[in-house]
Amino acid sequence: MNQYLYSLVVVGLGAMVLLFGGRLRVLGAAVGGLLGVVLARLIPDASFSVQLAIVLGLALMGWLFVVFIRGFLEVVILVIGALAGAAITLGLLQLFNVDEILVTWVLAVIGGVIGLILIRRSRRGSRDWGMIILADLVGALLIVRGLGLLFPSLRATTWGSLLTLLGLLVFGFIYQGGYLRRGKSTPPLSNPARPKQSPPRQKPRNPNQLSRKPRRPPNRS
């Protein structure tokens, strides 16, 4: 029962950030949740109740961090970007069963730097593509981790997890990028009303012609 509830919480958190990751609060909570999932797995013989408490606690901390430090928005964005990059790197390494501690933490630091640079320099127009990419990765990793607990056959094969991850990444990028909304076009009208045509303008008369009075013929009586 605890494993089932833990899996549903992880999948729900991943789906939330996959759909609404453009909001900084949601991304902060999801980054905390992914860090909780990664760190809980490092604790030997930890029950699912303990893992659930760690995930929910770090997710709440990530959400509160964004809420209470919104006055320093640039700092919050940079911190969330760095933590997201590190959490994504750790999640990918665990997905591919990389257990070397030194390599893991070195790559986690590199991933944090990449996440910081990505979220800082990838804002284009009205779309913050850095935040969208990080939220997409965080959400996809959380869903794959939760589905792997619900369906052990998916976790047993690395290719199955990888294909699921790629599918979720594509869906999240299309949805958060707004491409689904762009594809919706308004249906054509069955009987379109024709615009009313204004009557043709008459050319103004020559003022000289208006001022002239018709001449009377001479009286020949």
XYZ file of C-alpha atoms in Angstrom:
221
model
C 0.000 0.000 0.000
C 2.796 2.438 0.884
C 4.598 1.630 -2.371
C 1.401 2.212 -4.355
C 0.778 5.571 -2.661
C 4.410 6.610 -3.097
C 4.267 5.783 -6.813
C 1.046 7.736 -7.316
C 2.490 10.790 -5.550
C 5.622 10.708 -7.697
C 3.637 10.267 -10.930
C 1.194 13.026 -9.940
C 4.013 15.426 -9.126
C 5.671 14.651 -12.452
C 2.447 15.131 -14.413
C 1.832 18.453 -12.675
C 5.214 19.887 -13.625
C 5.016 18.373 -17.112
C 1.821 20.343 -17.740
C 2.332 23.465 -15.620
C 6.110 23.665 -15.248
C 6.165 27.193 -16.637
C 5.038 28.387 -13.203
C 7.989 28.862 -10.914
C 6.236 27.529 -7.809
C 5.340 24.280 -9.541
C 8.878 23.894 -10.863
C 10.337 24.548 -7.401
C 8.117 21.892 -5.823
C 8.931 19.379 -8.561
C 12.679 19.975 -8.297
C 12.459 19.379 -4.551
C 10.450 16.226 -5.178
C 12.961 14.864 -7.683
C 15.813 15.562 -5.270
C 13.820 13.711 -2.619
C 13.364 10.712 -4.924
C 17.081 10.610 -5.690
C 18.223 11.087 -2.095
C 15.683 8.613 -0.683
C 17.116 5.911 -2.885
C 20.567 6.510 -1.417
C 19.312 5.685 2.089
C 19.810 1.957 2.682
C 16.727 -0.041 3.701
C 14.488 3.019 3.725
C 10.784 2.138 3.781
C 8.367 3.683 1.322
C 6.850 5.713 4.157
C 10.222 7.312 4.829
C 10.812 7.893 1.115
C 7.359 9.477 0.767
C 8.064 11.779 3.698
C 11.388 12.845 2.145
C 9.816 13.504 -1.262
C 6.878 15.493 0.114
C 9.104 17.380 2.556
C 11.572 18.506 -0.109
C 8.747 19.321 -2.532
C 7.161 21.539 0.124
C 10.517 23.177 0.807
C 10.966 23.930 -2.899
C 7.499 25.462 -3.111
C 8.002 27.571 0.029
C 11.418 28.697 -1.180
C 9.857 30.218 -4.289
C 6.913 31.722 -2.366
C 8.869 33.480 0.378
C 11.844 34.696 -1.676
C 9.920 36.051 -4.680
C 11.373 39.476 -3.932
C 14.699 38.183 -5.246
C 13.231 36.636 -8.385
C 16.482 36.472 -10.352
C 18.226 34.674 -7.486
C 15.325 32.241 -7.130
C 15.395 31.431 -10.848
C 19.135 30.784 -10.802
C 18.934 28.562 -7.707
C 16.017 26.572 -9.151
C 17.895 26.187 -12.446
C 21.039 24.889 -10.726
C 19.100 22.483 -8.498
C 17.052 21.264 -11.457
C 20.188 20.565 -13.495
C 21.755 18.625 -10.629
C 18.547 16.680 -9.900
C 18.067 15.803 -13.571
C 21.644 14.536 -13.799
C 21.255 12.391 -10.680
C 17.940 11.033 -11.951
C 19.417 10.079 -15.317
C 22.394 8.388 -13.682
C 20.111 6.350 -11.453
C 17.972 5.476 -14.466
C 21.041 3.972 -16.157
C 22.234 2.358 -12.888
C 25.447 4.374 -12.536
C 26.647 3.786 -8.956
C 30.112 5.386 -8.935
C 29.868 7.965 -6.148
C 32.662 10.255 -7.329
C 31.479 10.244 -10.935
C 27.890 10.803 -9.811
C 28.593 13.928 -7.774
C 31.020 15.399 -10.306
C 28.408 15.028 -13.030
C 25.766 16.426 -10.679
C 27.831 19.597 -10.229
C 28.307 19.867 -13.994
C 24.570 19.377 -14.498
C 23.847 22.130 -11.981
C 26.086 24.550 -13.858
C 24.401 23.634 -17.154
C 20.968 24.142 -15.616
C 21.971 27.546 -14.256
C 23.301 28.694 -17.627
C 20.289 27.273 -19.460
C 17.673 29.010 -17.340
C 19.610 32.271 -17.421
C 20.265 32.646 -21.134
C 17.422 30.890 -22.893
C 14.595 33.385 -22.537
C 13.265 34.236 -25.991
C 10.276 36.551 -26.316
C 7.346 35.506 -24.146
C 8.606 31.915 -23.743
C 11.162 30.950 -21.113
C 12.551 27.946 -22.957
C 15.095 27.151 -20.259
C 12.367 26.746 -17.670
C 10.270 24.711 -20.115
C 13.146 22.320 -20.893
C 14.057 21.834 -17.220
C 10.426 21.332 -16.196
C 10.002 18.859 -19.054
C 12.984 16.806 -17.918
C 12.028 16.902 -14.231
C 8.438 15.869 -14.943
C 9.411 13.066 -17.323
C 11.934 11.620 -14.855
C 9.414 11.683 -12.012
C 6.756 9.930 -14.104
C 9.208 7.278 -15.318
C 10.332 6.637 -11.732
C 6.750 6.299 -10.495
C 5.695 4.077 -13.402
C 8.730 1.890 -12.801
C 7.466 1.198 -9.276
C 3.928 0.511 -10.462
C 5.053 -1.684 -13.368
C 8.285 -3.558 -12.496
C 8.572 -4.840 -16.076
C 9.136 -1.262 -17.251
C 11.933 -0.755 -14.740
C 13.539 -4.086 -15.655
C 14.360 -2.910 -19.181
C 16.415 0.230 -19.672
C 15.118 0.655 -23.219
C 11.524 0.676 -22.017
C 12.262 3.413 -19.500
C 14.240 5.367 -22.092
C 11.480 5.230 -24.705
C 8.894 6.283 -22.118
C 11.143 9.150 -21.082
C 11.583 10.330 -24.662
C 7.857 10.151 -25.335
C 7.082 12.231 -22.253
C 9.764 14.754 -23.210
C 8.264 15.241 -26.655
C 4.752 15.603 -25.262
C 5.823 18.072 -22.582
C 7.783 20.201 -25.028
C 4.874 20.338 -27.472
C 2.336 21.135 -24.762
C 4.317 23.725 -22.817
C 5.686 25.265 -26.001
C 2.131 26.087 -27.040
C 2.233 24.105 -30.274
C -1.047 22.330 -29.522
C -2.856 25.640 -29.152
C -1.346 26.962 -32.366
C -2.694 24.020 -34.326
C -6.295 24.842 -33.419
C -7.869 26.895 -36.168
C -11.312 28.447 -36.146
C -13.809 26.478 -38.273
C -15.064 28.243 -41.399
C -18.575 29.705 -41.363
C -21.209 27.783 -43.320
C -22.872 30.894 -44.748
C -20.413 33.701 -44.456
C -22.051 37.078 -44.528
C -20.924 39.238 -47.370
C -19.680 42.643 -46.388
C -21.918 45.483 -47.316
C -20.663 47.448 -50.259
C -20.716 51.147 -49.868
C -22.359 53.056 -52.723
C -19.955 54.463 -55.278
C -18.851 57.951 -54.593
C -19.923 60.597 -57.034
C -17.295 62.833 -58.379
C -17.702 66.357 -57.128
C -18.753 68.829 -59.754
C -16.543 71.585 -60.923
C -17.249 74.656 -58.761
C -17.017 76.822 -61.867
C -19.843 74.878 -63.426
C -21.947 75.205 -60.292
C -21.532 78.987 -60.138
C -22.482 79.525 -63.747
C -26.162 80.277 -64.393
C -27.798 79.129 -67.588
C -28.087 81.982 -70.113
C -31.463 82.931 -71.476
C -31.817 83.066 -75.237
C -32.116 86.669 -76.584
C -35.614 88.037 -77.182
C -36.030 88.708 -80.893
C -39.405 90.367 -80.873
